[in-house]
Amino acid sequence: MATFAELWESLLPIGRDADTGGYFRHAWTEPELRCRAWFAHQAERRGMAVERDGNGNLFAWWPAGKGQAVLTGSHFDSVPGGGAFDGPLGIVSAFAAVDLLRAEGFEPVHPIGVAAFAEEEGARFGVSCLGSRLLAGEIDPDKARSLTDPSGTTFAEAVSSDLGQEALEAFQIGRDDDLLGRIGCFVELHVEQGRALDVPVGVAGAIWPHGRWKLEFAGRGDHAGSTRLEDRHDPMQPFAHAVIAAREAAERHGSRATVGRVLALPGGTNVIASHVTAWLDARGPGDEVVRATVAEIRERVSLAAAFHGVEFGLTPESYTPLVDFDPDLRKRILSALGEVPVLPTAAGHDAGILAARLPTAMLFVRNPTGVSHAPEEHATEADCLAGVAALAAVLRDLAGG
Ligand code: HGY
Ligand code: MN
Ligand code: MN
């Protein structure tokens, strides 16, 4: 069976931009469909049964043992221009851990599953962890069906492009209690996305509350030259205030607020924009801190919009409250791994969503750059192998009876 390095290398080129080294694996686009095909191939080579749920999530089951499964895995999809490790490291490590257990002759008492959750980054349809939210019943299926990507394609159209329309109708988009009932716990391995881990492997303590809000500014398109300043209704002005207000509010409240995506229409160099849409990402150590941060930003931007005669709207797109991972599962993992650091994260994960339905936990693999959601994101092969060994130890313990 392939080594970790061979497995890793076989996935690495898919969706990678040759110029920047960043990844473009948006859900149900050609690169991510190739990742799905890679998943099915790896499962089939291992005699693992592949299952798709109606939400577009993939599962590979090691058909042995009985009772509830121990599930591991992560996601393939990336942010635009993201790193190689965020998501895929958890899936490749899962198959490598299965290989390691099989090589030692391990026979699971409970089934072991590997998952690839759909649209974790929300980079195509705007809602993070869309596949795991649907599975867990954390988002209304009708809302999900109608989500559209920037080209106007709906989530339902995208899923049916992979499943087929009839399959989509046959499948139950949304909460799947039968599938959830087959899973005893979920342990996700993920590259660390900050600078807090200075040993190869750590365990997650909690996930900060975090959410996304859409900011919409409606002004009046006009000529960039002949329109006097006093006659302008320029939506870019209150938008600019929003970027600064986010940073200042975050400093004041001890949170993290970011505006990293904006769309100015019509987008002419010599045109005053008529509409601006932007997205706010806000997170913090507690729900109250996030709420206060967003409230301050809303207030300051409303004043700026009124001053410039621009209409302003702020609408929530997704929110995940504080996730404290299952303490008993974490304790059992720490006993299997020995003394490794327990650290919080401000990054969202499918494990954070599924925590509402079943015991979940996370393993982190050191990222010496501390950078994520960018091509510089990195983990050394030695640390990745330490991650595989740790995941195998956890699976051996949890699935071994
Ligand atoms: O946005 C996040 O925290 C995660 O990478 N989806
Ligand atoms: Mn991510
Ligand atoms: Mn991730």
Coordinates of C-alpha atoms and ligand atoms in Angstrom, one line a residue:
M1 CA 0.0 0.0 0.0
A2 CA 1.1 3.6 -0.7
T3 CA 3.2 5.5 1.8
F4 CA 1.8 8.7 3.3
A5 CA 4.1 10.7 0.9
E6 CA 2.8 8.8 -2.1
L7 CA -0.8 9.3 -1.0
W8 CA -0.1 13.0 -0.4
E9 CA 1.7 13.5 -3.7
S10 CA -1.2 11.8 -5.6
L11 CA -3.7 14.5 -4.4
L12 CA -1.4 17.5 -4.3
P13 CA -1.5 18.7 -7.9
I14 CA -5.3 18.7 -8.1
G15 CA -6.7 22.3 -8.1
R16 CA -3.3 23.9 -7.5
D17 CA -2.6 27.2 -9.3
A18 CA 0.8 26.9 -11.1
D19 CA 1.6 30.6 -10.6
T20 CA 0.7 31.2 -7.0
G21 CA 0.7 27.7 -5.5
G22 CA -2.7 28.4 -4.1
Y23 CA -5.6 26.0 -4.3
F24 CA -9.0 26.4 -6.1
R25 CA -11.1 23.4 -5.1
H26 CA -14.5 24.9 -4.8
A27 CA -17.3 22.4 -4.1
W28 CA -18.5 20.6 -7.1
T29 CA -16.1 22.3 -9.5
E30 CA -13.9 20.2 -11.6
P31 CA -10.9 20.1 -9.2
E32 CA -13.1 19.1 -6.3
L33 CA -14.9 16.5 -8.3
R34 CA -11.4 15.1 -9.1
C35 CA -10.7 15.0 -5.4
R36 CA -14.0 13.1 -4.9
A37 CA -12.9 10.6 -7.6
W38 CA -9.5 10.3 -5.7
F39 CA -11.4 9.5 -2.5
A40 CA -13.5 6.8 -4.2
H41 CA -10.3 5.3 -5.7
Q42 CA -8.5 5.2 -2.4
A43 CA -11.5 3.6 -0.7
E44 CA -12.0 1.0 -3.4
R45 CA -8.2 0.1 -3.2
R46 CA -8.8 -0.6 0.5
G47 CA -12.0 -2.5 0.0
M48 CA -13.9 0.3 1.8
A49 CA -17.5 0.8 0.8
V50 CA -18.2 4.4 -0.4
E51 CA -21.4 6.1 0.6
R52 CA -22.7 9.6 -0.5
D53 CA -25.4 11.2 1.7
G54 CA -28.0 13.5 0.1
N55 CA -26.0 16.5 1.3
G56 CA -23.0 15.7 -0.9
N57 CA -20.8 14.3 1.9
L58 CA -18.7 11.2 1.2
F59 CA -18.0 8.4 3.5
A60 CA -15.7 5.3 3.2
W61 CA -16.4 2.5 5.6
W62 CA -13.9 -0.2 6.8
P63 CA -16.5 -3.0 6.7
A64 CA -15.5 -4.7 9.9
G65 CA -16.8 -4.7 13.5
K66 CA -20.2 -3.8 14.7
G67 CA -22.0 -1.1 16.5
Q68 CA -21.4 2.6 16.0
A69 CA -18.5 3.7 13.9
V70 CA -15.5 5.7 14.7
L71 CA -15.4 8.4 12.0
T72 CA -12.4 10.5 11.0
G73 CA -11.7 12.6 7.9
S74 CA -12.2 16.3 7.0
H75 CA -12.9 18.3 3.7
F76 CA -11.4 18.7 0.2
D77 CA -12.7 22.1 -0.7
S78 CA -10.5 25.2 -0.2
V79 CA -10.8 28.9 0.2
P80 CA -9.8 30.8 -3.0
G81 CA -6.0 30.5 -3.3
G82 CA -5.8 28.4 -0.1
G83 CA -3.1 26.2 1.2
A84 CA -2.6 22.5 0.5
F85 CA -3.2 21.2 4.0
D86 CA -6.4 22.7 5.3
G87 CA -8.8 19.8 4.9
P88 CA -7.0 17.4 2.7
L89 CA -4.4 16.6 5.4
G90 CA -7.2 15.1 7.5
I91 CA -8.4 12.9 4.7
V92 CA -5.0 11.7 3.5
S93 CA -4.0 11.0 7.1
A94 CA -7.2 9.0 7.6
F95 CA -6.4 6.6 4.8
A96 CA -2.8 6.4 5.9
A97 CA -3.9 5.6 9.4
V98 CA -6.2 2.8 8.1
D99 CA -3.2 1.5 6.2
L100 CA -1.0 1.6 9.3
L101 CA -3.6 -0.3 11.4
R102 CA -4.1 -2.9 8.7
A103 CA -0.4 -3.4 8.3
E104 CA -0.2 -4.4 12.0
G105 CA -3.1 -6.8 11.6
F106 CA -5.5 -4.6 13.6
E107 CA -9.1 -5.9 13.5
P108 CA -11.7 -3.2 14.5
V109 CA -14.3 -4.1 17.0
H110 CA -16.3 -1.1 15.8
P111 CA -16.4 0.1 12.2
I112 CA -14.0 2.9 11.1
G113 CA -15.1 5.5 8.6
V114 CA -13.4 8.2 6.6
A115 CA -15.4 11.3 5.7
A116 CA -15.0 14.1 3.1
F117 CA -17.5 16.8 4.1
A118 CA -18.9 19.1 1.4
E119 CA -18.4 22.9 1.2
E120 CA -16.6 23.3 4.5
E121 CA -15.1 26.6 3.6
G122 CA -18.4 28.0 2.2
A123 CA -16.3 29.5 -0.6
R124 CA -18.9 28.7 -3.3
F125 CA -22.3 29.0 -1.6
G126 CA -21.4 31.3 1.3
V127 CA -22.3 29.1 4.3
S128 CA -19.4 27.4 6.0
C129 CA -19.5 23.7 6.8
L130 CA -22.6 23.4 4.6
G131 CA -22.4 19.6 4.2
S132 CA -22.0 18.9 7.9
R133 CA -24.6 21.5 8.9
L134 CA -27.1 19.8 6.6
L135 CA -26.3 16.4 7.9
A136 CA -26.5 17.6 11.5
G137 CA -29.8 19.5 10.8
E138 CA -28.1 22.8 11.6
I139 CA -29.4 24.6 8.5
D140 CA -32.8 24.6 6.9
P141 CA -32.6 22.3 3.8
D142 CA -34.8 24.7 1.8
K143 CA -32.4 27.6 2.6
A144 CA -29.5 25.4 1.5
R145 CA -31.3 24.3 -1.7
S146 CA -31.7 28.0 -2.7
L147 CA -28.1 29.1 -1.9
T148 CA -26.5 30.3 -5.1
D149 CA -22.9 30.7 -6.1
P150 CA -21.6 34.0 -7.8
S151 CA -22.6 32.6 -11.2
G152 CA -26.2 31.9 -10.0
T153 CA -25.9 28.2 -9.8
T154 CA -27.9 26.8 -6.9
F155 CA -26.6 24.3 -4.3
A156 CA -29.2 21.8 -5.5
E157 CA -28.1 22.2 -9.1
A158 CA -24.5 21.7 -8.0
V159 CA -25.2 18.6 -5.9
S160 CA -27.3 17.0 -8.6
S161 CA -24.4 17.6 -11.1
D162 CA -22.6 15.0 -9.0
L163 CA -25.5 12.9 -7.7
G164 CA -27.9 13.2 -10.6
Q165 CA -31.2 15.0 -10.2
E166 CA -33.2 11.7 -9.6
A167 CA -30.6 10.7 -7.0
L168 CA -30.9 14.2 -5.4
E169 CA -34.7 13.8 -5.1
A170 CA -34.3 10.3 -3.8
F171 CA -31.8 11.5 -1.3
Q172 CA -32.9 13.2 1.8
I173 CA -31.1 16.6 1.8
G174 CA -30.9 17.7 5.4
R175 CA -30.6 16.0 8.8
D176 CA -29.9 12.3 8.5
D177 CA -30.6 10.6 11.8
D178 CA -30.0 7.1 10.4
L179 CA -26.5 8.1 9.3
L180 CA -25.8 10.0 12.5
G181 CA -27.0 7.0 14.5
R182 CA -24.3 4.9 12.9
I183 CA -21.5 7.2 14.1
G184 CA -20.3 6.9 17.7
C185 CA -17.8 9.7 17.5
F186 CA -15.9 11.9 15.0
V187 CA -12.2 12.7 15.3
E188 CA -10.9 15.2 12.7
L189 CA -7.2 15.7 12.1
H190 CA -6.4 19.1 10.8
V191 CA -3.3 21.3 10.1
E192 CA -3.0 23.9 12.9
Q193 CA -3.9 27.3 11.6
G194 CA -2.0 29.5 14.0
R195 CA 1.3 29.7 15.8
A196 CA 0.2 28.0 19.1
L197 CA 1.5 24.5 18.5
D198 CA 5.3 24.0 18.9
V199 CA 5.3 20.2 19.0
P200 CA 4.2 17.9 16.2
V201 CA 0.7 17.0 17.5
G202 CA -1.9 18.7 19.7
V203 CA -5.5 18.3 20.7
A204 CA -8.3 20.9 20.3
G205 CA -9.9 22.3 23.4
A206 CA -12.6 24.6 22.0
I207 CA -13.6 26.5 18.8
W208 CA -14.2 30.2 19.2
P209 CA -17.7 31.4 18.3
H210 CA -17.5 32.8 14.7
G211 CA -19.9 34.1 12.0
R212 CA -20.3 35.7 8.7
W213 CA -22.4 38.8 7.8
K214 CA -23.2 40.2 4.4
L215 CA -22.9 44.1 4.1
E216 CA -24.9 45.7 1.3
F217 CA -24.5 49.3 0.2
A218 CA -26.8 50.9 -2.4
G219 CA -25.7 54.2 -3.7
R220 CA -26.0 56.0 -7.0
G221 CA -23.8 55.1 -10.0
D222 CA -22.4 58.3 -11.6
H223 CA -19.6 59.8 -13.5
A224 CA -16.2 59.8 -11.6
G225 CA -15.3 63.1 -13.1
S226 CA -18.3 65.3 -13.7
T227 CA -20.1 64.5 -10.4
R228 CA -19.3 67.1 -7.7
L229 CA -18.4 65.6 -4.3
E230 CA -21.4 67.1 -2.7
D231 CA -23.7 65.4 -5.2
R232 CA -22.3 61.9 -4.7
H233 CA -24.0 58.8 -3.1
D234 CA -20.9 56.7 -3.3
P235 CA -21.3 53.3 -1.6
M236 CA -17.5 52.8 -1.5
Q237 CA -17.3 55.4 1.2
P238 CA -19.3 53.6 3.9
F239 CA -17.7 50.4 2.7
A240 CA -14.3 51.9 3.5
H241 CA -15.6 52.8 6.9
A242 CA -16.6 49.2 7.5
V243 CA -13.1 47.9 6.9
I244 CA -11.6 50.3 9.4
A245 CA -14.5 49.9 11.9
A246 CA -14.0 46.1 11.8
R247 CA -10.4 46.4 12.8
E248 CA -11.0 49.1 15.5
A249 CA -14.0 47.3 17.0
A250 CA -11.9 44.1 17.1
E251 CA -9.1 45.9 18.9
R252 CA -11.6 47.4 21.4
H253 CA -13.5 44.1 22.1
G254 CA -10.6 41.6 22.0
S255 CA -12.1 39.9 19.0
R256 CA -11.1 39.3 15.3
A257 CA -13.1 41.0 12.6
T258 CA -12.1 40.8 8.9
V259 CA -13.5 42.2 5.7
G260 CA -11.7 40.1 3.0
R261 CA -14.2 40.0 0.2
V262 CA -15.8 42.9 -1.7
L263 CA -17.8 43.3 -4.9
A264 CA -18.2 46.8 -6.3
L265 CA -20.6 47.2 -9.2
P266 CA -20.4 48.0 -12.0
G267 CA -16.6 48.1 -11.4
G268 CA -15.6 50.8 -13.9
T269 CA -12.4 52.8 -13.2
N270 CA -14.2 56.1 -14.2
V271 CA -17.5 55.2 -12.6
I272 CA -18.8 55.9 -9.1
A273 CA -20.1 52.5 -7.9
S274 CA -23.9 52.0 -7.6
H275 CA -23.7 49.0 -5.4
V276 CA -21.1 47.4 -3.1
T277 CA -21.4 44.1 -1.4
A278 CA -18.9 43.0 1.2
W279 CA -18.6 40.2 3.8
L280 CA -17.6 40.5 7.4
D281 CA -16.0 37.5 9.3
A282 CA -16.1 38.1 13.1
R283 CA -14.9 35.7 15.8
G284 CA -14.0 36.0 19.5
P285 CA -13.4 34.1 22.7
G286 CA -17.1 34.3 23.6
D287 CA -20.5 34.9 22.0
E288 CA -21.0 38.2 23.8
V289 CA -17.7 39.6 22.4
V290 CA -18.7 38.7 18.9
R291 CA -22.1 40.2 19.3
A292 CA -20.7 43.5 20.7
T293 CA -18.1 43.7 17.9
V294 CA -20.7 43.3 15.1
A295 CA -23.1 45.7 16.9
E296 CA -20.4 48.4 17.0
I297 CA -19.5 47.9 13.3
R298 CA -23.2 48.1 12.4
E299 CA -23.6 51.3 14.3
R300 CA -20.6 53.0 12.8
V301 CA -21.3 51.9 9.3
S302 CA -24.9 53.0 9.5
L303 CA -23.8 56.5 10.4
A304 CA -21.3 56.6 7.5
A305 CA -23.9 55.3 5.1
A306 CA -26.5 58.0 6.2
F307 CA -23.8 60.7 5.8
H308 CA -23.2 59.6 2.2
G309 CA -26.8 59.1 1.4
V310 CA -26.3 55.4 0.8
E311 CA -28.6 52.6 1.9
F312 CA -27.0 50.0 4.1
G313 CA -28.0 46.5 5.2
L314 CA -26.2 43.9 7.3
T315 CA -27.5 40.3 7.2
P316 CA -26.1 37.3 9.1
E317 CA -25.1 34.4 6.7
S318 CA -23.9 31.8 9.2
Y319 CA -23.0 31.6 12.9
T320 CA -21.4 28.9 15.0
P321 CA -21.5 29.4 18.8
L322 CA -18.6 28.4 21.1
V323 CA -17.8 24.7 20.7
D324 CA -16.4 22.9 23.7
F325 CA -15.3 19.5 22.4
D326 CA -16.5 16.4 24.2
P327 CA -14.4 16.3 27.5
D328 CA -14.7 12.5 27.9
L329 CA -13.6 11.9 24.3
R330 CA -10.7 14.4 24.7
K331 CA -9.7 12.7 27.9
R332 CA -9.6 9.3 26.2
I333 CA -7.6 10.7 23.3
L334 CA -5.1 12.3 25.7
S335 CA -4.7 9.0 27.5
A336 CA -4.1 7.3 24.1
L337 CA -1.5 10.0 23.0
G338 CA 0.1 10.8 26.3
E339 CA 0.8 14.4 27.2
V340 CA 0.2 16.6 24.2
P341 CA -0.9 20.2 24.3
V342 CA -4.7 21.1 24.3
L343 CA -5.3 24.3 22.5
P344 CA -8.2 26.4 21.4
T345 CA -8.8 27.4 17.8
A346 CA -10.4 30.4 16.2
A347 CA -10.9 28.4 13.0
G348 CA -14.2 26.6 12.3
H349 CA -14.4 22.9 11.4
D350 CA -16.9 20.2 10.6
A351 CA -16.1 18.6 13.9
G352 CA -17.4 21.8 15.5
I353 CA -20.7 21.4 13.7
L354 CA -21.1 17.7 14.4
A355 CA -20.4 18.4 18.1
A356 CA -24.1 19.3 18.3
R357 CA -25.1 15.7 17.5
L358 CA -22.3 13.4 18.7
P359 CA -19.0 13.4 20.6
T360 CA -16.3 15.0 18.5
A361 CA -12.7 15.9 18.9
M362 CA -9.8 17.2 16.9
L363 CA -6.1 16.5 16.5
F364 CA -3.9 19.3 15.2
V365 CA -0.6 18.9 13.3
R366 CA 2.0 21.6 13.7
N367 CA 2.2 24.3 11.1
P368 CA 5.6 26.0 11.4
T369 CA 4.5 29.0 9.3
G370 CA 1.4 29.6 11.3
V371 CA -0.1 30.8 8.0
S372 CA -3.4 29.3 6.7
H373 CA -5.9 30.0 3.9
A374 CA -2.8 31.0 1.8
P375 CA -0.2 29.0 -0.2
E376 CA 2.4 29.4 2.6
E377 CA 0.4 27.0 4.9
H378 CA 2.7 24.1 5.7
A379 CA 3.4 21.0 7.7
T380 CA 6.6 19.0 7.5
E381 CA 6.5 15.4 6.4
A382 CA 7.9 14.3 9.8
D383 CA 5.0 16.1 11.6
C384 CA 2.5 14.7 9.1
L385 CA 3.7 11.2 9.9
A386 CA 3.5 12.0 13.6
G387 CA -0.1 13.0 12.9
V388 CA -0.9 9.8 11.2
A389 CA 0.7 7.8 14.0
A390 CA -1.4 9.7 16.5
L391 CA -4.6 9.3 14.6
A392 CA -3.9 5.6 14.2
A393 CA -3.3 5.3 18.0
V394 CA -6.7 7.1 18.6
L395 CA -8.5 4.9 16.1
R396 CA -6.9 1.8 17.5
D397 CA -8.1 2.8 21.0
L398 CA -11.6 3.9 20.1
A399 CA -12.4 1.2 17.5
G400 CA -10.6 -1.5 19.4
G401 CA -13.4 -2.2 21.8
Ligands
HGY1 O1 -13.2 29.8 8.3 C1 -12.8 28.9 9.0 O2 -12.5 29.1 10.1 C2 -12.6 27.5 8.4 O3 -11.4 27.5 7.8 N1 -13.6 27.1 7.6
MN2 MN -10.2 26.6 6.3
MN3 MN -10.5 23.2 7.4

